[in-house]
Short mmCIF file of C-alpha atoms in Angstrom, two decimals:
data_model
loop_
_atom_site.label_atom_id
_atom_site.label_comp_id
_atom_site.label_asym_id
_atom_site.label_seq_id
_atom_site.Cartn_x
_atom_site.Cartn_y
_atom_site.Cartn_z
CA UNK P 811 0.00 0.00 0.00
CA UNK P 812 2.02 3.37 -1.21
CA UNK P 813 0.28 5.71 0.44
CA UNK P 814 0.79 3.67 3.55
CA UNK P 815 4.35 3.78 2.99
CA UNK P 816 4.36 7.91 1.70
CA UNK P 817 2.82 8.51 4.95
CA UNK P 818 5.61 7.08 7.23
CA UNK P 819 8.09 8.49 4.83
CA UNK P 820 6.76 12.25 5.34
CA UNK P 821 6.67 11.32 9.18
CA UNK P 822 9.92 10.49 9.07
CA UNK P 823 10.96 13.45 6.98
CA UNK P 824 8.96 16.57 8.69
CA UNK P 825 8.07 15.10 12.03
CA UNK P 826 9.27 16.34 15.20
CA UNK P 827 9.91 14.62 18.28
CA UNK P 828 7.69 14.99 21.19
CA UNK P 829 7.04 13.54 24.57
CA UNK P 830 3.36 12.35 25.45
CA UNK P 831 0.91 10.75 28.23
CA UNK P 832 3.05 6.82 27.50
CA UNK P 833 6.25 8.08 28.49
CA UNK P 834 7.52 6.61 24.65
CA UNK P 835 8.66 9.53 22.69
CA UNK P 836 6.62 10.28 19.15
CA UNK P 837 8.18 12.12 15.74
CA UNK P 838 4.58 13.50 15.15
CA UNK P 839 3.28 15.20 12.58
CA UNK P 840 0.26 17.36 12.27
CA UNK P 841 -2.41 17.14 9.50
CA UNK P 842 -1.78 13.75 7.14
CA UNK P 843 -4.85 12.79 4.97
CA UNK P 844 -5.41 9.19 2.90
CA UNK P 845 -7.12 8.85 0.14
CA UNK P 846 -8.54 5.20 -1.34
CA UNK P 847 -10.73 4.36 -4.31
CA UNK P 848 -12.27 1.15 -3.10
CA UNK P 849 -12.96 0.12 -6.67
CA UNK P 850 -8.95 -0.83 -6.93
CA UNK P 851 -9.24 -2.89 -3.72
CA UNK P 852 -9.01 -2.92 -0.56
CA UNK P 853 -6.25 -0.59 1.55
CA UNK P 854 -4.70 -3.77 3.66
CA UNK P 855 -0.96 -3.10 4.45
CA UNK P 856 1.46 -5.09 2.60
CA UNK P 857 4.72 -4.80 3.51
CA UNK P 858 3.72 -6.99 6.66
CA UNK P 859 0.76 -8.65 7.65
CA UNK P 860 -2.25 -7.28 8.61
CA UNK P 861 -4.09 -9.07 11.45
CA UNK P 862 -6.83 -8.84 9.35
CA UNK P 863 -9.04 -11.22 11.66
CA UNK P 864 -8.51 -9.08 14.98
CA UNK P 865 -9.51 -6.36 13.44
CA UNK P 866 -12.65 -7.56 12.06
CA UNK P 867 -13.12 -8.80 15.76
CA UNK P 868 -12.53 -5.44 17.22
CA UNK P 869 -15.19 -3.47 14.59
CA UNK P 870 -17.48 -6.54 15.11
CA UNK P 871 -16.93 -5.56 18.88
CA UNK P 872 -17.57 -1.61 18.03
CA UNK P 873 -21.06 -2.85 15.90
CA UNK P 874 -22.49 -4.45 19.24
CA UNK P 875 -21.16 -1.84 21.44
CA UNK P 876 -18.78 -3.77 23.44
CA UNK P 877 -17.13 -2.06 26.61
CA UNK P 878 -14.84 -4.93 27.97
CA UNK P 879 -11.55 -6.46 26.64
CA UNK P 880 -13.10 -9.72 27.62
CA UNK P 881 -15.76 -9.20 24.79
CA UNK P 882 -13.13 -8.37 22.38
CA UNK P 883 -11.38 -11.22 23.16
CA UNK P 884 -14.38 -13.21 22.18
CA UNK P 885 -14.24 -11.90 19.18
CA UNK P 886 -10.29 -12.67 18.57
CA UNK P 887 -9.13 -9.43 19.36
CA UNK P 888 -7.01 -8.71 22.33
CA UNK P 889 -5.84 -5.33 21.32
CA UNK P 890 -7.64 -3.67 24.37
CA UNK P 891 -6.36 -5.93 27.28
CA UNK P 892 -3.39 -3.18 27.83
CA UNK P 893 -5.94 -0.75 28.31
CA UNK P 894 -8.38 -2.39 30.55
CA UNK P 895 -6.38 -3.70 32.95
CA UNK P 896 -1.99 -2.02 32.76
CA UNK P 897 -3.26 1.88 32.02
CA UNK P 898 -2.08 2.82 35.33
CA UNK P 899 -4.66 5.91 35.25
CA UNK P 900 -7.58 3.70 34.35
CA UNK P 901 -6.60 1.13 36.84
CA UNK P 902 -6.83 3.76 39.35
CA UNK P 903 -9.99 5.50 38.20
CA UNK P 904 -13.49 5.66 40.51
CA UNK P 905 -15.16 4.60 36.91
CA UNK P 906 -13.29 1.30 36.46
CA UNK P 907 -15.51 -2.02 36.84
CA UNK P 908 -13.29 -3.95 37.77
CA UNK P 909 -11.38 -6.51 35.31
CA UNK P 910 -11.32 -6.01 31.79
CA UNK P 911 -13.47 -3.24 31.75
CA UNK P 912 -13.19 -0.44 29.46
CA UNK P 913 -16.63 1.94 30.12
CA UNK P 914 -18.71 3.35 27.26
CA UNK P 915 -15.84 3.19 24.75
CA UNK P 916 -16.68 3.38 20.90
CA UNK P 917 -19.43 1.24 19.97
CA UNK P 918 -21.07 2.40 23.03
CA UNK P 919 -21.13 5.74 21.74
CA UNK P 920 -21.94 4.74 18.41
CA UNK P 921 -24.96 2.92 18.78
CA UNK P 922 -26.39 3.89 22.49
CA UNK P 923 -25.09 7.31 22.48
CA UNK P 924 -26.88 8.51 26.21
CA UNK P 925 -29.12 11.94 25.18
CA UNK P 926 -30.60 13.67 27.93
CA UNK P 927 -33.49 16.60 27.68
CA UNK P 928 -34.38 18.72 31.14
CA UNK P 929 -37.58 20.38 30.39
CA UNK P 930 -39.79 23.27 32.52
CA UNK P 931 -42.60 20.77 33.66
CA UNK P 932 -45.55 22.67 32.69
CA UNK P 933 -44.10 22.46 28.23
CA UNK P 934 -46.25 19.84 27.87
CA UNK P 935 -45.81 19.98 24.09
CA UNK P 936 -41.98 19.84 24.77
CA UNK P 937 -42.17 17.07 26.35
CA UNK P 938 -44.68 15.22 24.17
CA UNK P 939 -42.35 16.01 21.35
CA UNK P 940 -39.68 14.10 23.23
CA UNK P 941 -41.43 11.35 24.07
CA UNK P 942 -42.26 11.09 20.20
CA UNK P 943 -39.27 10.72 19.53
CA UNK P 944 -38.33 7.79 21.91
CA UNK P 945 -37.38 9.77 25.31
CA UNK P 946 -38.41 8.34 28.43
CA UNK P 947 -39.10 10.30 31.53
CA UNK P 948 -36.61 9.43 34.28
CA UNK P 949 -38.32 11.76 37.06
CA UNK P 950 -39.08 15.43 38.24
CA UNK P 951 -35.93 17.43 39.03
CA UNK P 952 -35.80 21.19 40.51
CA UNK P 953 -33.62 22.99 38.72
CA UNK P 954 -32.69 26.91 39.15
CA UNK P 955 -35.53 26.54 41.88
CA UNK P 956 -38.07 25.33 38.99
CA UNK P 957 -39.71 22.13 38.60
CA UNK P 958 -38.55 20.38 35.73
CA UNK P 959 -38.93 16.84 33.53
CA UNK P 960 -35.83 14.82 33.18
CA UNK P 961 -35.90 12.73 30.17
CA UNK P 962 -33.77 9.61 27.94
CA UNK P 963 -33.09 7.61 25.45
CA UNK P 964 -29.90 5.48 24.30
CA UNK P 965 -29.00 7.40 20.60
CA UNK P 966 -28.17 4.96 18.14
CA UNK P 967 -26.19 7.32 15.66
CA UNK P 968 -24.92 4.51 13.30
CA UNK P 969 -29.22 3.18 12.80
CA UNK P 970 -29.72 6.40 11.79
CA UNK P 971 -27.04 6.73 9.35
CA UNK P 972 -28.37 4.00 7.64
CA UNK P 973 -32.16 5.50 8.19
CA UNK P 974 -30.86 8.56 5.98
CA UNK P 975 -28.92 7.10 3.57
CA UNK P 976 -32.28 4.89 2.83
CA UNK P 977 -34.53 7.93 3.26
CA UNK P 978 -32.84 11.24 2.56
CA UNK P 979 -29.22 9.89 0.68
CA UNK P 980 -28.38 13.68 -0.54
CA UNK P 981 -28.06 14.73 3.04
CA UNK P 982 -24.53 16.20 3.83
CA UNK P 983 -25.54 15.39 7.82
CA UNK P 984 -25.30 11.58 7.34
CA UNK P 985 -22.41 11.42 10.39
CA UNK P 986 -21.55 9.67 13.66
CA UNK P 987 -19.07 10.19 16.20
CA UNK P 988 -17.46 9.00 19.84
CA UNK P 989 -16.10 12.03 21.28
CA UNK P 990 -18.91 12.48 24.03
CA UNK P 991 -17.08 15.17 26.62
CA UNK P 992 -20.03 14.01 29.28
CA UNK P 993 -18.34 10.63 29.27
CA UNK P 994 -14.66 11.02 28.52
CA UNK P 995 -13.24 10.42 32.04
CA UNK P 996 -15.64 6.86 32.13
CA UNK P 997 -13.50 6.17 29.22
CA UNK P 998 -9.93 3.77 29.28
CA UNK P 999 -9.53 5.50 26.51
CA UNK P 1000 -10.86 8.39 24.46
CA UNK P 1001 -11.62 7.45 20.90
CA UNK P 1002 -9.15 8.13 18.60
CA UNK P 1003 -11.09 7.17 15.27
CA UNK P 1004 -13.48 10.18 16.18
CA UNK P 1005 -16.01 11.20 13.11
CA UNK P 1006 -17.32 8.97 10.46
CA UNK P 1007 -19.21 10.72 7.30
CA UNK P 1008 -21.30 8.67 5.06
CA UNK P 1009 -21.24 10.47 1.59
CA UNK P 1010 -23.84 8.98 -1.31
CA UNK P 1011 -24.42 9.31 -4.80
CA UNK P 1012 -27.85 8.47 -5.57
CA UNK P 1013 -27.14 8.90 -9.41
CA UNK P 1014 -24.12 6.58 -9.48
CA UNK P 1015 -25.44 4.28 -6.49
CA UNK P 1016 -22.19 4.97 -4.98
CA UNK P 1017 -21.07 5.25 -1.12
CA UNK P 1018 -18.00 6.97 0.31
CA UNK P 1019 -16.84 7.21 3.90
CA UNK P 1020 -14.40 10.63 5.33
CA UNK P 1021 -13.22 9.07 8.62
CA UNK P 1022 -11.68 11.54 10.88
CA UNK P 1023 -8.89 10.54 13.35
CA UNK P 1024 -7.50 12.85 15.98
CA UNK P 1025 -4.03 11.20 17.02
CA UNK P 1026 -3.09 7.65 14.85
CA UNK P 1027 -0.38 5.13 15.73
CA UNK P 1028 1.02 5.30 12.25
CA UNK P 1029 2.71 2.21 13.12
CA UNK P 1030 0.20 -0.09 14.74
CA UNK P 1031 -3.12 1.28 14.66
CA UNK P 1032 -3.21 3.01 11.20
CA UNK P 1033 -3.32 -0.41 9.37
CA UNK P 1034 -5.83 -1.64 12.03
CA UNK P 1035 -7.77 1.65 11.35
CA UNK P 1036 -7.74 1.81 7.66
CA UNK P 1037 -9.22 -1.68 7.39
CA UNK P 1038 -11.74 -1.42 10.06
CA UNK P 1039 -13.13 2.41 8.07
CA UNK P 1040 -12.80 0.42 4.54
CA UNK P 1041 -14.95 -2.36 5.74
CA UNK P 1042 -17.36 -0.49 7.38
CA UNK P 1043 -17.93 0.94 4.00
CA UNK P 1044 -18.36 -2.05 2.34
CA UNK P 1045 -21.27 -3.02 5.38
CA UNK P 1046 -23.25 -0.15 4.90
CA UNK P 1047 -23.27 -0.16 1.38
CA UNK P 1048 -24.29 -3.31 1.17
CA UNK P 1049 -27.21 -2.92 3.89
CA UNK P 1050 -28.54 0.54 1.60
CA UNK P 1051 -27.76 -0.07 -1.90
CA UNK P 1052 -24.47 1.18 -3.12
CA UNK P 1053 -21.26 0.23 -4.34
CA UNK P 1054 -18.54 1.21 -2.27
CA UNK P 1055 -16.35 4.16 -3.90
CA UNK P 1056 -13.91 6.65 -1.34
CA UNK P 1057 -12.90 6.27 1.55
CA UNK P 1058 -10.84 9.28 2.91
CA UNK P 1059 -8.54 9.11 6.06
CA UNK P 1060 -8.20 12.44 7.76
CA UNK P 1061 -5.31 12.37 10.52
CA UNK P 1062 -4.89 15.08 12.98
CA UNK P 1063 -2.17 14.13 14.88
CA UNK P 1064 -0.37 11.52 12.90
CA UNK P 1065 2.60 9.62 14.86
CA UNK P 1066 5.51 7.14 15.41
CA UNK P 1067 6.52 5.45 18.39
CA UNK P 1068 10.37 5.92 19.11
CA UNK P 1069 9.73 2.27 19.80
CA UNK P 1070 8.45 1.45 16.40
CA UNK P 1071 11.08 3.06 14.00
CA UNK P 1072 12.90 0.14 13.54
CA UNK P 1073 10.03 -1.52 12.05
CA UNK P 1074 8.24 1.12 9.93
CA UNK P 1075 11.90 1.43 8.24
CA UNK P 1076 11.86 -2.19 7.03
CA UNK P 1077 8.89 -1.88 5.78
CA UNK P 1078 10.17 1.34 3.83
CA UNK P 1079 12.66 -1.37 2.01
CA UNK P 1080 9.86 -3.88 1.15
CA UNK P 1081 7.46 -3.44 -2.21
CA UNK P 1082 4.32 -2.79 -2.04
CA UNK P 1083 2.14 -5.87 -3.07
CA UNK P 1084 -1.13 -5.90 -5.18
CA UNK P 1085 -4.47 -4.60 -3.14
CA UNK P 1086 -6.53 -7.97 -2.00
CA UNK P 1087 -10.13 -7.98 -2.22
CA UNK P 1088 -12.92 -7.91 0.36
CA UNK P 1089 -15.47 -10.19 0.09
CA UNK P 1090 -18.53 -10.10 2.36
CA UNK P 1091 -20.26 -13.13 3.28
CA UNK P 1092 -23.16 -14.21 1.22
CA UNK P 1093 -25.76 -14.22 4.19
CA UNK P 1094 -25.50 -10.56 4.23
CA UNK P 1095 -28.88 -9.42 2.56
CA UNK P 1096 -27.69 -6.73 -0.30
CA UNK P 1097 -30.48 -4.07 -0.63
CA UNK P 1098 -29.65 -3.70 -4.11
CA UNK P 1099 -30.91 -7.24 -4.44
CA UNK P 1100 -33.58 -7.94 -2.14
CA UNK P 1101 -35.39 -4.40 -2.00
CA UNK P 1102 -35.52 -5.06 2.12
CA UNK P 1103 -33.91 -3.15 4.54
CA UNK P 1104 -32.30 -4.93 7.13
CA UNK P 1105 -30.10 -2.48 9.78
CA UNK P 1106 -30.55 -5.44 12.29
CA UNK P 1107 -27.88 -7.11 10.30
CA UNK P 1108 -25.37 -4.37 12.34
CA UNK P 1109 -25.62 -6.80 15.33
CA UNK P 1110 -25.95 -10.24 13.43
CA UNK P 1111 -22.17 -10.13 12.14
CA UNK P 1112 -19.40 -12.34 12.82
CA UNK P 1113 -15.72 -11.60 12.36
CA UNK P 1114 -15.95 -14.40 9.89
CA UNK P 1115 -18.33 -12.60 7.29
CA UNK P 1116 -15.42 -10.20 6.20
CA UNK P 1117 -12.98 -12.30 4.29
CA UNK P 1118 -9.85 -10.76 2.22
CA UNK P 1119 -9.46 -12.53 -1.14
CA UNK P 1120 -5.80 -12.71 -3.26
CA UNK P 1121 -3.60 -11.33 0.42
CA UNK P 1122 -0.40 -11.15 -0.30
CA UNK P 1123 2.01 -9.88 2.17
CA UNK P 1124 5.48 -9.77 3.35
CA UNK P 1125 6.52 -11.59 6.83
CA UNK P 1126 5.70 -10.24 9.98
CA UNK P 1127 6.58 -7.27 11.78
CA UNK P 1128 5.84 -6.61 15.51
CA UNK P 1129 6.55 -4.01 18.13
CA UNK P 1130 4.67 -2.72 21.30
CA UNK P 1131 1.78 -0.93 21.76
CA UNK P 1132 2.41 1.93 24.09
CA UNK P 1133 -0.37 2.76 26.48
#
């Protein structure tokens, strides 16, 4: 994958070294944006292998809103044991459950997003509106010495992306996002994959995803990443009718580890291979085919339904994750 590889070059190049929270220096550098067509294949890095199955596990894991490691692990991922249970700060932290627990993380956010309304007691309309909507009241609270109407309801922002790309497909609103500032210190760690926008093309039935990330482990989580965004894309246009077209990688702080130099510059000295293939499983219903829409399908998945056809790769590279 070149652009992969451009994108550690430039690092290397025009970074700067900097100290951070994991005590393991970065040469960061600010602003780095990817750009795939997903009609030339899919953007799995080559010059090592990808542990394609783990992350398939861990975005299965985001689709059902997982918040432990132990879930993950289910799923053949065990990226998020270091963070559940050897962050220091998290270990230490009042909103820690206990072992392998990771609080509303990701998927959480993603698909049971908490929204909370506090309404004067007497809007009746206000609060009808709500309820139309699917808020619940939770109870009568005084606030500013008034009587008000608490009310709930779990927001499940990916649903409704695929609600508008079904039902309004020329919106330019068609988003989702983790970065919930209510929640961030319940977090083991604050999403780094942020902002996810679903862009269609009703004329040419064509779907493309801008995925914004605010600080990337060019090293270890940006091949992770990159497959995770491209196969979401894939999902969703399968589940609402399109073929799968751009998917643009926005990178606000983009980094490497002082710990992974050594391997990012091997791969620098190995070719680039041929783009595999993603193929989704066959029990996937296809809008384009069946005329039904089937969202439920978000929680149905296995790992197993994403398979990468034609991977070839060089030999392994590892080095550790800093947390």
């Amino acid at each position: 994958m070149k652009a992969y590889l451009d994108l550690v070059r430039s690092i290397f190049e025009q970074g700067a070294w900097q100290d951070n929270r994991t005590g393991v220096r970065t040469l960061s550098l600010p602003g780095a944006c990817l750009r795939f067509d997903l009609r030339q294949g899919f953007p799995a890095v080559t010059t090592k292998r990808l542990a394609f199955k783990a992350a398939m596990g861990e975005l299965v894991g985001f689709l059902r809103a997982a918040d432990s490691a132990a879930d993950f692990r289910a799923l053949g991922c065990r990226v998020w044991d270091q963070n559940a249970n050897e962050n220091r700060a998290w270990l230490d932290s009042p909103w820690r459950d206990g072992p392998d627990d990771l609080g509303p993380v990701y998927g959480v956010q993603w698909r049971q997003w908490p929204a909370y309304k506090l309404l004067p007691a007497d809007a009746a309309a206000r609060i009808e509106a709500a309820q139309a909507r699917g808020y619940r009241v939770v109870g009568p609270v005084q606030d500013g010495g008034a009587p008000h109407v608490l009310l709930y309801k779990a927001v499940d922002q990916l649903r409704a992306c695929l609600d508008a790309l079904i039902h309004d497909p020329g919106s330019r609103r068609i988003l989702f996002h983790g970065w919930n500032w209510a929640q961030i210190e319940e977090m083991a760690l604050p999403p780094c994959h942020l902002l996810y926008q679903f862009l269609a093309n009703p004329a040419t039935r064509e779907l493309s995803l801008c995925l914004y990330i605010r600080s990337n482990d060019v090293g270890l989580g940006t091949p992770f990443n990159l497959a995770e965004g491209a196969a979401l894309t894939h999902l969703v246009a399968r589940l609402t009718g399109y073929e799968p077209r751009w998917f643009t990688y926005f990178i606000g702080d983009a980094h490497i580890y002082e710990t992974h130099v050594d391997m990012l510059r091997e791969q620098l000295d190995r070719e680039p291979l041929p783009a595999p293939r993603l193929h989704l499983s066959d029990r996937i219903p296809a809008y384009a085919d069946t005329g039904r829409y089937e969202p439920e399908w978000l929680e149905r998945l296995e790992p197993a339904d994403f398979v990468l056809e034609g991977y070839r790769h060089h030999p392994p590279l590892t080095a550790p994750m800093a947390v």
